[in-house]
Short mmCIF file of C-alpha atoms in Angstrom, two decimals:
data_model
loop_
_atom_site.label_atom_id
_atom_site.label_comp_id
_atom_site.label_asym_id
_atom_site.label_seq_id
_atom_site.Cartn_x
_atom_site.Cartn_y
_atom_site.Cartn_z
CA UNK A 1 30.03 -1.88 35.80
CA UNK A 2 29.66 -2.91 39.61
CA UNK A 3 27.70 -5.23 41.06
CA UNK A 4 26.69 -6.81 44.32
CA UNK A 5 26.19 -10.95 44.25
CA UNK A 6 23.80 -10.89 47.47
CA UNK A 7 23.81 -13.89 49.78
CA UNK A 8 26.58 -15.94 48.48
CA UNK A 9 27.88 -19.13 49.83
CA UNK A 10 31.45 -19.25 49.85
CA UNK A 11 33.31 -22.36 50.61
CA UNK A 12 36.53 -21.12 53.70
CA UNK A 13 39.05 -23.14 51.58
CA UNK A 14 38.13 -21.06 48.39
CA UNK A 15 37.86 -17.77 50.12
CA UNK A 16 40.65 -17.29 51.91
CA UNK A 17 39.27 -19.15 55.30
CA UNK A 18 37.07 -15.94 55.25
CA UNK A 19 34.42 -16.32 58.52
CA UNK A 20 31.55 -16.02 56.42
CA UNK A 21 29.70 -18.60 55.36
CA UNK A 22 26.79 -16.56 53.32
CA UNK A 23 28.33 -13.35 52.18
CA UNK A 24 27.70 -10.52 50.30
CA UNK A 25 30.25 -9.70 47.51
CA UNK A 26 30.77 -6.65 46.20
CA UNK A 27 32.46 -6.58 42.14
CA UNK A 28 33.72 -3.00 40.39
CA UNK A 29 36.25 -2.12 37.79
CA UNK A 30 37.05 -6.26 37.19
CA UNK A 31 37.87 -6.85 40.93
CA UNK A 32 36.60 -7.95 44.11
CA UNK A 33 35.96 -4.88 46.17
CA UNK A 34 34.61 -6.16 49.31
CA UNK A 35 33.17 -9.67 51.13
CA UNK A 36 30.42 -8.60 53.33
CA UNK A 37 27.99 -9.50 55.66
CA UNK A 38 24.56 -8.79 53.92
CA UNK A 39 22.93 -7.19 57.02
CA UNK A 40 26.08 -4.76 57.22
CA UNK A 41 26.12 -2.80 54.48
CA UNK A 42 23.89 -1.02 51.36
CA UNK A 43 23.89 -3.07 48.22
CA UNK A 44 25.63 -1.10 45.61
CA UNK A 45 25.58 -1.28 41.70
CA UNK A 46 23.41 -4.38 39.76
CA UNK A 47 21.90 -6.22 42.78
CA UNK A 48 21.80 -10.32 42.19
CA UNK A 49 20.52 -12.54 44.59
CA UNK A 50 22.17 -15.67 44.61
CA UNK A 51 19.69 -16.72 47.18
CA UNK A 52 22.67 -19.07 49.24
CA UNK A 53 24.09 -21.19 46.09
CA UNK A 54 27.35 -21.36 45.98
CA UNK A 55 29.93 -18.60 44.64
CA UNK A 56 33.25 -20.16 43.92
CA UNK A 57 36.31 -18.72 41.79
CA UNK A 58 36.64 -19.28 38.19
CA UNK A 59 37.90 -22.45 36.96
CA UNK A 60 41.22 -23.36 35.38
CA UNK A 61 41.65 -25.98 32.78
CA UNK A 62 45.49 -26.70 32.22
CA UNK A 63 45.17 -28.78 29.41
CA UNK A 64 43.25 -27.23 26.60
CA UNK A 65 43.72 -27.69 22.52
CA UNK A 66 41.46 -24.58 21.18
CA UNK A 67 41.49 -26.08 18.18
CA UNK A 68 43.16 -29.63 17.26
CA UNK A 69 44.55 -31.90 14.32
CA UNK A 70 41.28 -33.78 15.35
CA UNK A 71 39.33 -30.45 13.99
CA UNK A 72 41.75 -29.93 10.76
CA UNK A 73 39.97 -32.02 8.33
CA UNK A 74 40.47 -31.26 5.69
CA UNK A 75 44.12 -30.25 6.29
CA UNK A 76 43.10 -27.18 3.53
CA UNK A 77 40.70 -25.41 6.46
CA UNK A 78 41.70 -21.79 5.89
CA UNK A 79 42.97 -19.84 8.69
CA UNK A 80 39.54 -17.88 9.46
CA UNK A 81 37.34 -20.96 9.82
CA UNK A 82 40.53 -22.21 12.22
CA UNK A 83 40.39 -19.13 13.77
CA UNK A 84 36.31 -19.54 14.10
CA UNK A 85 36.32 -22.34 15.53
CA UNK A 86 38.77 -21.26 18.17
CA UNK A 87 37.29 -18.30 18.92
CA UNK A 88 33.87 -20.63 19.33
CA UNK A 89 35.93 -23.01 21.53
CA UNK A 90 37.09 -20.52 23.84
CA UNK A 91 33.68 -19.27 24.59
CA UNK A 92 32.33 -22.41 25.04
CA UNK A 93 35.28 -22.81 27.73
CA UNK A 94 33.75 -19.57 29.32
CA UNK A 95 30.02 -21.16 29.54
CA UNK A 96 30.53 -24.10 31.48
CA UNK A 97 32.71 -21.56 34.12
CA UNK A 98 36.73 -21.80 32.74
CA UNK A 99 38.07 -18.75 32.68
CA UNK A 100 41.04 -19.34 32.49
CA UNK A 101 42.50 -22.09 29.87
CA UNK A 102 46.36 -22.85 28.93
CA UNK A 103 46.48 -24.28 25.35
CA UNK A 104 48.81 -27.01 25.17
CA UNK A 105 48.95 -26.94 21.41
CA UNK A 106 46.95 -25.30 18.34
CA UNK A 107 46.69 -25.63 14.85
CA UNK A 108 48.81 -22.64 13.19
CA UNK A 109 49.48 -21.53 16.69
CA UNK A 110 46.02 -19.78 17.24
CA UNK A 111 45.66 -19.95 20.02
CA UNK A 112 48.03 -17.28 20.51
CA UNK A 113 45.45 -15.06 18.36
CA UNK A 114 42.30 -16.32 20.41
CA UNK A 115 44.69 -14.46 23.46
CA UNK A 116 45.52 -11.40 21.83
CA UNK A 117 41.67 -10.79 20.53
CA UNK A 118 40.60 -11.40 24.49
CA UNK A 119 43.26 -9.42 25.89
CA UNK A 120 42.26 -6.34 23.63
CA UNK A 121 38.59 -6.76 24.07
CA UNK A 122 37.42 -7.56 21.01
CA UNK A 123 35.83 -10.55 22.24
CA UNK A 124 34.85 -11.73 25.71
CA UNK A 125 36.55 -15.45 26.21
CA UNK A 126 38.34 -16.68 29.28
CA UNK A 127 42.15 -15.96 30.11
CA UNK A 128 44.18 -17.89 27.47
CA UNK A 129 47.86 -19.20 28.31
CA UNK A 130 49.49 -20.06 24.71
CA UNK A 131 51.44 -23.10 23.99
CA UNK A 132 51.78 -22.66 20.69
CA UNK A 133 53.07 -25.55 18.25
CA UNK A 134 53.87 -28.99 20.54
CA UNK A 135 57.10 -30.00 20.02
CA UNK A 136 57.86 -33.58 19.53
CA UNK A 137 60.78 -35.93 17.65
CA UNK A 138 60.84 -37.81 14.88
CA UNK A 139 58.86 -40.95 15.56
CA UNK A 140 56.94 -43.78 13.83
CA UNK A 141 53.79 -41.69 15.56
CA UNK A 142 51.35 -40.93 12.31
CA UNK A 143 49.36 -37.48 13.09
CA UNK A 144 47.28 -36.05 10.35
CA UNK A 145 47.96 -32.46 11.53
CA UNK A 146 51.66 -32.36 9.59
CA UNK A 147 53.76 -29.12 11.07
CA UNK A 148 50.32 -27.28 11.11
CA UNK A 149 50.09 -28.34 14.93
CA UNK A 150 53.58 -30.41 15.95
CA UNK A 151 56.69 -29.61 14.99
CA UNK A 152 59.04 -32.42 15.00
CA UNK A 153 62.81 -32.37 16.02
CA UNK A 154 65.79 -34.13 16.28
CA UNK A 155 68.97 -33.43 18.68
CA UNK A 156 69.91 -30.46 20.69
CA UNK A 157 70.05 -27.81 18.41
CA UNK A 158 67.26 -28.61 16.83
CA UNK A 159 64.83 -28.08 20.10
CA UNK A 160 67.10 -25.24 20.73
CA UNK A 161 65.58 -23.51 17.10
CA UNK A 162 62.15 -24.96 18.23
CA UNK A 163 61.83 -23.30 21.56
CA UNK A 164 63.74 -20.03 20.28
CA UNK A 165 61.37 -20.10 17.44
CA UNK A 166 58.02 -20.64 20.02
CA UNK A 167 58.75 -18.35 21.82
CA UNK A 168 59.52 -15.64 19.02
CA UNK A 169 56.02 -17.01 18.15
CA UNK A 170 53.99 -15.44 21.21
CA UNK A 171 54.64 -18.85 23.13
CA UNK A 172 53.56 -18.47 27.08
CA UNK A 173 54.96 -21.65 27.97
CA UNK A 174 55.94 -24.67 25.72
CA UNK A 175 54.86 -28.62 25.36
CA UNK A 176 57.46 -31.17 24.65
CA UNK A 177 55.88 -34.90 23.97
CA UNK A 178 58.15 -37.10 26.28
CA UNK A 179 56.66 -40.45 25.75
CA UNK A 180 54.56 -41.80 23.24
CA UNK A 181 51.12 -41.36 23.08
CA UNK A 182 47.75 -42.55 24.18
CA UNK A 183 45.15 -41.56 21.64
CA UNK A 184 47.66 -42.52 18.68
CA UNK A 185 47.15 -46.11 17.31
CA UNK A 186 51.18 -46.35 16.81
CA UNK A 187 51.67 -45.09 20.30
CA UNK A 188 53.31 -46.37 22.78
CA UNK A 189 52.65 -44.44 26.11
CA UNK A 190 55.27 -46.52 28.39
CA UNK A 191 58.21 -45.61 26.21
CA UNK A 192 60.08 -42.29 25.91
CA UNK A 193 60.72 -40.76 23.04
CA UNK A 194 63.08 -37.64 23.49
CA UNK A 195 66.90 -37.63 25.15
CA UNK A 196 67.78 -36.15 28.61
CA UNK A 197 69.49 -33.38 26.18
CA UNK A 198 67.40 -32.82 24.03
CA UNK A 199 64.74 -32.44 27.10
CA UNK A 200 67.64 -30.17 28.65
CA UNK A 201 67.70 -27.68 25.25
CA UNK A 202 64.10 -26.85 25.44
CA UNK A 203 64.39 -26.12 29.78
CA UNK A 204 67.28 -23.95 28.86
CA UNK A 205 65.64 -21.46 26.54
CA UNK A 206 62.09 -21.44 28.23
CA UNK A 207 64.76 -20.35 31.65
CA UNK A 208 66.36 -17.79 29.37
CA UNK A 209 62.99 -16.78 28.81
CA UNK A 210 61.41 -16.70 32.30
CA UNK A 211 58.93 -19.37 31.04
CA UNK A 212 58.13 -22.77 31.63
CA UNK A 213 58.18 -26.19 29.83
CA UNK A 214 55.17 -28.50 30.16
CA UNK A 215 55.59 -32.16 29.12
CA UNK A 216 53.58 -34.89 27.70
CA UNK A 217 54.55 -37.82 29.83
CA UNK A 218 53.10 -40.49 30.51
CA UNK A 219 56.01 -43.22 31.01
CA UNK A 220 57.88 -43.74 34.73
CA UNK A 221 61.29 -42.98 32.87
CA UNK A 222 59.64 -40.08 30.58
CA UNK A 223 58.44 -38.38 33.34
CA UNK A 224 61.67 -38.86 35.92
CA UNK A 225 64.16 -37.57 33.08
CA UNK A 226 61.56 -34.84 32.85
CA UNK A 227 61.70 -33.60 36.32
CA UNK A 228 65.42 -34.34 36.58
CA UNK A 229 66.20 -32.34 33.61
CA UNK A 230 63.66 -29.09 35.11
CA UNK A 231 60.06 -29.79 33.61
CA UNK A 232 57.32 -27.51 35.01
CA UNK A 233 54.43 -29.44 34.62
CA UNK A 234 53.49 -33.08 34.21
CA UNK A 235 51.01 -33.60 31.70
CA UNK A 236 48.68 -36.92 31.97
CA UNK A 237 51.59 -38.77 34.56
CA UNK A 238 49.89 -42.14 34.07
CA UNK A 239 52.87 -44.26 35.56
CA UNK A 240 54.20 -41.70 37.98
CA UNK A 241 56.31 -43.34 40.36
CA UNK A 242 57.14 -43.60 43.76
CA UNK A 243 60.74 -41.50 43.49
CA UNK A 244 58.88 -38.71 41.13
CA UNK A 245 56.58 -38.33 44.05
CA UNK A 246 59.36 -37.48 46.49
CA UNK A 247 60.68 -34.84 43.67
CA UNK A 248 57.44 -33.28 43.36
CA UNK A 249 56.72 -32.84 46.94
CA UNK A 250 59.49 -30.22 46.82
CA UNK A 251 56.82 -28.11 44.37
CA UNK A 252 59.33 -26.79 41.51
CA UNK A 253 57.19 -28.97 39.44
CA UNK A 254 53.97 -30.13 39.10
CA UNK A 255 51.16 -33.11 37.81
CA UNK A 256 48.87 -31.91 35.86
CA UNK A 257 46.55 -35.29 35.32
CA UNK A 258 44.01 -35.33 32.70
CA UNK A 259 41.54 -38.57 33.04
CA UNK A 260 38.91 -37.60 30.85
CA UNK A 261 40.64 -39.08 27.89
CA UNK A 262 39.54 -42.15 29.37
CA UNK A 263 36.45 -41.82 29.24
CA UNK A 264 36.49 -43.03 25.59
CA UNK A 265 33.97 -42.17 23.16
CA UNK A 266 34.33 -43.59 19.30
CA UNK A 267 34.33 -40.68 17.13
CA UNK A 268 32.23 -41.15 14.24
CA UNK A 269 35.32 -40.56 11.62
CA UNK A 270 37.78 -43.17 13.40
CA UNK A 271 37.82 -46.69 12.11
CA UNK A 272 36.55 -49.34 13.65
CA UNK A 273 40.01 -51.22 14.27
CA UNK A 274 41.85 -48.06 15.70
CA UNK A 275 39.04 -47.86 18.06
CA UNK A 276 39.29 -51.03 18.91
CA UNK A 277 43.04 -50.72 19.47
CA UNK A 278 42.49 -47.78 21.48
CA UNK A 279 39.17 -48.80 23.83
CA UNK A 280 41.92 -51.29 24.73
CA UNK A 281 45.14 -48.99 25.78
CA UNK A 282 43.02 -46.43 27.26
CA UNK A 283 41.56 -49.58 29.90
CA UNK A 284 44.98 -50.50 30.51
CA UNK A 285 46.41 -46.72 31.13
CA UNK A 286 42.73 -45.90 33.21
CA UNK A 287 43.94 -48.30 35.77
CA UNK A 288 47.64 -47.69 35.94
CA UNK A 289 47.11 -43.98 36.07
CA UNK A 290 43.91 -44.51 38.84
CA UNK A 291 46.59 -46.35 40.96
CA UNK A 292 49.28 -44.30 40.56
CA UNK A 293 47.80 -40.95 40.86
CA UNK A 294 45.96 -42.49 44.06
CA UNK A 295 49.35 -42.78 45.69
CA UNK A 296 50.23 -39.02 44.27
CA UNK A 297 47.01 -37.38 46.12
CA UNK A 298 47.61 -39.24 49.38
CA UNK A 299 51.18 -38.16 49.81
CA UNK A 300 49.79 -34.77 49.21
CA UNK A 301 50.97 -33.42 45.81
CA UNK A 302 49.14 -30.11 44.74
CA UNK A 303 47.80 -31.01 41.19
CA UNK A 304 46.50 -29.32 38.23
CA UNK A 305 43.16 -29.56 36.77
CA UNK A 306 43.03 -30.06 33.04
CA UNK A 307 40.58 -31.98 30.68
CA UNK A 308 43.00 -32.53 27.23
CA UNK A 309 39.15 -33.09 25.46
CA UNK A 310 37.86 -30.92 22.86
CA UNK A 311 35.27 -28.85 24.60
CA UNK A 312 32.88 -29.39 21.02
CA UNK A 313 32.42 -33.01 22.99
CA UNK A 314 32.28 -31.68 26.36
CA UNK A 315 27.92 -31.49 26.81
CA UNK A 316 28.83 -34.85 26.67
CA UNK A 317 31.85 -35.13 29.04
CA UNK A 318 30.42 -32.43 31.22
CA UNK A 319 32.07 -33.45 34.77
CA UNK A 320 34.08 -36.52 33.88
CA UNK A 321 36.76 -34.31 34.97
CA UNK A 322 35.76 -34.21 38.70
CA UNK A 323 33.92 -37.44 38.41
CA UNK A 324 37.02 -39.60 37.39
CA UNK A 325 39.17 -37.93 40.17
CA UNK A 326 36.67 -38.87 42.70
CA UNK A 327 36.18 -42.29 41.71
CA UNK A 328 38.79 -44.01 40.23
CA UNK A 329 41.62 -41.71 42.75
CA UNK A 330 39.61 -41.70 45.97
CA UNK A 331 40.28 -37.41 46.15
CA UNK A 332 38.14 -35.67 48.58
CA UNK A 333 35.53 -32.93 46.83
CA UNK A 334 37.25 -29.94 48.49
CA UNK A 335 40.74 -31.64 47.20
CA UNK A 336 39.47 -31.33 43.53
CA UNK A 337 37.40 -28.29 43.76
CA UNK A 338 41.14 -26.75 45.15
CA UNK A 339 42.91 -28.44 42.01
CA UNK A 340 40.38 -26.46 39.67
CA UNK A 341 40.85 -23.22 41.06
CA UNK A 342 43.75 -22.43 43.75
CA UNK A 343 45.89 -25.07 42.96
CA UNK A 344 45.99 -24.20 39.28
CA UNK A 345 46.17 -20.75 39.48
CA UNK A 346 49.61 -21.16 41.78
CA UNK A 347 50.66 -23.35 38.59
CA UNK A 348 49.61 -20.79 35.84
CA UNK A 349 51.45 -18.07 37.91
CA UNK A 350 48.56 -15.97 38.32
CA UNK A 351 48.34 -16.94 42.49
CA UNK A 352 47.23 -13.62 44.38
CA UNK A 353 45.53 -12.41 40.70
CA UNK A 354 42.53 -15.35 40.50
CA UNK A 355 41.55 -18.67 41.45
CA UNK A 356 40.35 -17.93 44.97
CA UNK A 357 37.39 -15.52 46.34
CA UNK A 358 39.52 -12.68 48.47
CA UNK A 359 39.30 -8.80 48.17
CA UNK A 360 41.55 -7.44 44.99
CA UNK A 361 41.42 -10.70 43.20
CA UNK A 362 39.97 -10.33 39.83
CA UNK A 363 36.16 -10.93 39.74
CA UNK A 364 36.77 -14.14 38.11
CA UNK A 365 33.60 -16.22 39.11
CA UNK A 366 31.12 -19.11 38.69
CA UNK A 367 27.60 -19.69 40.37
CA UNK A 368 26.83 -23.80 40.96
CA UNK A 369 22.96 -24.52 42.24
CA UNK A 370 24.24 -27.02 44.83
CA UNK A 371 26.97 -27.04 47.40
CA UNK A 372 29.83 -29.10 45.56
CA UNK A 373 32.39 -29.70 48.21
CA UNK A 374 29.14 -31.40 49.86
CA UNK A 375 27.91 -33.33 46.12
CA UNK A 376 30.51 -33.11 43.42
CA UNK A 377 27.87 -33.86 41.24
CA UNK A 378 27.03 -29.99 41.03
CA UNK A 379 30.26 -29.65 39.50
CA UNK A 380 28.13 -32.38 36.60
CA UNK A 381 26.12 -29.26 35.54
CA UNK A 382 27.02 -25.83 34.12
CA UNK A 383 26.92 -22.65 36.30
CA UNK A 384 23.97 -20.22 36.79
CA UNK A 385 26.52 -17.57 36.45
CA UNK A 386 29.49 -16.56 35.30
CA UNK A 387 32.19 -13.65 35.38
CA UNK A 388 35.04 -13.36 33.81
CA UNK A 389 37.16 -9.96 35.32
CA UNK A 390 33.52 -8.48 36.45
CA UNK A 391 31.86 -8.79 33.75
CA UNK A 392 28.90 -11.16 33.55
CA UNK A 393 29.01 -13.63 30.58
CA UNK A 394 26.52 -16.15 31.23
#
């Protein structure tokens, strides 16, 4: 099916610097055919006018959980209500414009099935990059998930099985945890928890591979034995540090920062003390990472965008995202809006397929009423529109 979005505005930075500011853009067979000026040309296919809102690329979210240990209650769920409520996640991903997520850990690896269902067209739901099971060590850390959603190790080998065995699995990329937690009572999110070889094991079979290793980190040392030892991507990097910086600059690695954790909301099930313990380490991490991610930005790292919330609680959370990088890391609108889209797609690997607006880039777009790289606060609000590889969802 083709269609022709009618006087779009497209942002230069998102479009590849193309000279038009209100463009006509022309969709068939799941690409982008042609970027037009509207007085040049006959209108082809389904005719929408977008009447000068804005037309940007689809956005990424790095840092997805389809479906979490938060969501297994009872640990008996069977695997087609797990599978449901995947499937129910991912669309929901779609609606408020993602269309393209990478899962950095689901409940019997389902994620993986939420892919393959996409990718044969059984269901419409945005891109998904699989992570599979996260792999972790042994640790005091209580999660009520059990080997349904982490695997724990312990010494070389042992993450060499893991990784072997995740990737066997379907595994895109893989997650390590490299510190302790955040949104685990027993946690303790300045201290890391695996060894430089053990760290070494997993980057050695995802190279074998041709894949990538992402890494929980939020601890200084966590995340400089992570990028020493050849971590991809930087997940959370709360305490990031000055020499990190300098190592990331070089881009064979990446930050992929996720504030909206911070943005804590008591979940009904949690008791009262827990939430009490954790309203307190999320203040203390919201200002360290704030600061330190601050200092990232200005010396010009290219980020990710990812989210790490369950998107069930996201009508809620709706724009923390982009709010939280604005405010509490001083980042220009254009900055994020390039972190959601470009920048992300040049970490996902799928640069010259999505994540900007140029000719023979899948149709992978979003409508916003407003002019966000003017008012972030469009970014508060779901699209009018969205495509996912030219075909309209929403």
């Amino acid at each position: 099916m083709s269609y022709t979005l009618k006087n779009c505005r497209l942002i230069p930075e998102l479009s590849g610097q193309h000279h038009l500011t209100i463009a006509d853009v022309y969709v068939d067979e799941g690409k982008i055919i042609s970027i037009a000026d509207p007085d040049s040309h006959t209108a082809q296919g389904i005719v929408i006018d977008c009447k000068g809102k804005t037309l940007l690329p689809g956005l990424f979210d790095l840092h997805v959980h389809l479906h979490s240990e938060e969501e297994i209650m009872p640990t008996a769920a069977n695997h087609f209500t797990i599978m449901k409520k995947a499937m129910q996640s991912a669309q929901l991903y779609l609606d408020y414009g993602f269309t393209t997520v990478r899962d950095m850990g689901s409940t019997n690896r389902v994620s993986h099935a939420v892919r393959e269902v996409i990718n044969e067209g059984l269901f419409i739901g945005p891109r998904v990059i699989g992570g599979g099971k996260i792999i972790r060590p042994t640790s005091k850390e209580n999660y009520h998930a059990g080997d349904s959603f982490i695997r724990e190790v312990t010494g070389h080998n042992e993450m060499l099985k893991a990784a072997r065995e995740e990737f066997a699995e379907g595994a895109d990329i893989i997650k390590i945890y490299a510190s302790g937690s955040a949104l685990q009572t027993s946690g303790v999110p300045t201290q890391p928890i695996f060894l430089p070889e053990e760290i070494r094991a997993a980057v050695t079979i995802a190279t074998m591979e041709g894949k990538k290793v992402a890494a929980h980190c939020h601890s200084r040392e966590a995340i400089n034995m992570c990028l020493a030892d050849g971590v991809y991507t930087i997940e959370h990097a709360t305490y990031v540090d000055d020499e990190a910086i300098e190592i990331l600059k070089t881009e064979q690695s990446y930050l992929v920062p996720t504030l909206t954790p911070m943005h804590h909301r008591k979940p009904n099930n949690r008791d009262p003390k827990d939430d009490a313990i954790l309203e307190k380490k999320l203040k203390v991490l919201a200002e360290a990472s704030s600061k330190r991610l601050r200092t990232a930005y200005q010396a010009g790292l290219k980020m990710g965008f990812g989210t790490d919330v369950s998107i069930h609680s996201f009508s809620n959370r709706i724009g923390i995202e982009f709010k939280m990088r604005k405010e509490l890391c001083g980042m220009e609108n254009i900055d994020i809006l390039l972190q959601a889209t470009k920048y992300s797609a040049l970490i996902a690997g799928l640069e010259g397929v999505t994540g900007e607006i140029k000719e023979g880039y899948e149709a992978d777009l979003i409508l916003m009423d407003g002019n966000p790289d003017q008012d972030l606060t469009v970014m508060y609000e779901k699209p009018a529109i969205v495509f996912k590889n030219g075909i309209k969802v929403v």
